[in-house]
Amino acid sequence: MDTISAAQFFGMMFVSRITITIALNAQYAAGESLLDGILSYLLAMAAGFLIALPVWALQRQDPSLPIGAKSVRVFGQIGKLLPLCYILYFLVMNGVSLALFQLFLLDNVNPDFPAFLILAVLVGVAAYGAWRGLEAIARTSACVLVLLLLGTVLVFALVSRRFDWENLEPLMAGGTSQLLQGAALFLSRTSLFAEMAVLLPFVRGRKLLGFTLWAGGTSLFVGLLIFLIAGCLGQYAYTQNFPVYALTSISEIASMQRLDAVFTGVWMMGLIVQTACGLYACRVCASSLVKGDCPPWVVIPGGVVMVVLGVGIASSYLMQTVFMDTRLWLILTGVVSLLLPLILLAGESLRRKGAKL
């Protein structure tokens, strides 16, 4: 399997973070004061440095060995449960992201053809990228990142004309409970730690610096985004399922109205990169379950599962209640980001001491 630089890897993760962030709901992310969302994200990033410690420890032990292969080496056949857990996590996480995009299409765009066809095309493109390899995804992500940043600058510059300082509310008006709830939401929707556990062996260069710049860059982006939403939309943001979309729809310049098309395009491009990373991570984990290299076509059934999950979740209120619950995702993210790496570290420590596992 090919390798990429730390800049390429964390560039992909930056695109994925933005893709997830623009779909968040203001009420759950910020509570009574939108500006609290900025503090919540900073708190989430501070906690993220601690959560990532077991992954970094595994990386130092075996820099070139994926976590799935390491689990099989330490625990034998039962160790295959670990890569299976990661595969399930990536499939469901990306399925939820696709479901959110389909809900957005149905609520705001209302296309003349079935929305699931758009999901199928997006995942098809992502599967092709995952088939070609990590280098192909990274190069595509670099192009998407440039377009995303240019689109962001355009949108931010135009909507800032509607900024009103009177829309801003005092920080911590609802106490610390909402701050913690927002931090939990951001952490629950952070797949970076799981992707680091699986893909870091294929990354070369200054990885810790890349992680630090990723945390700082995403904090700056999220902070500016929430600040503009608070100043431009105020309490109106709470009435919107997709407040970032509402923000892009308020341009007063006649020639640049309907910036929501830019928003939709950015989201679609980001989804392709995010889904491709998830499918490639599934491919790496699947390689730990078989002898020899795993054939690249395994990304196809993975993509089918993602589309089916996305359509199913978007079509069922019950499934939305289950799969979009912050507490569930906080637990799942904690398991794949912290618990499983800690178990593997403990198992490796016992193995080196001569204990039979």
PDB file of C-alpha atoms in Angstrom, residues 73-75 341-353 355 357:
ATOM      1  CA  ARG A  73      -0.225 -10.408  16.209  1.00  0.00           C
ATOM      2  CA  VAL A  74      -0.889  -9.768  19.900  1.00  0.00           C
ATOM      3  CA  PHE A  75      -4.178 -11.600  20.459  1.00  0.00           C
ATOM      4  CA  PRO A 341      -5.859   1.284  21.638  1.00  0.00           C
ATOM      5  CA  LEU A 342      -5.454   1.028  25.428  1.00  0.00           C
ATOM      6  CA  ILE A 343      -6.429  -2.661  25.354  1.00  0.00           C
ATOM      7  CA  LEU A 344      -3.920  -3.267  22.581  1.00  0.00           C
ATOM      8  CA  LEU A 345      -1.202  -1.421  24.490  1.00  0.00           C
ATOM      9  CA  ALA A 346      -1.893  -3.537  27.574  1.00  0.00           C
ATOM     10  CA  GLY A 347      -1.848  -6.731  25.515  1.00  0.00           C
ATOM     11  CA  GLU A 348       1.444  -5.787  23.862  1.00  0.00           C
ATOM     12  CA  SER A 349       2.955  -5.004  27.261  1.00  0.00           C
ATOM     13  CA  LEU A 350       1.932  -8.417  28.607  1.00  0.00           C
ATOM     14  CA  ARG A 351       3.196 -10.152  25.476  1.00  0.00           C
ATOM     15  CA  ARG A 352       6.600  -8.562  25.821  1.00  0.00           C
ATOM     16  CA  LYS A 353       6.733  -9.752  29.410  1.00  0.00           C
ATOM     17  CA  ALA A 355       2.511 -13.730  29.161  1.00  0.00           C
ATOM     18  CA  LEU A 357      -2.693 -14.205  25.476  1.00  0.00           C
TER      19      LEU A 357
END
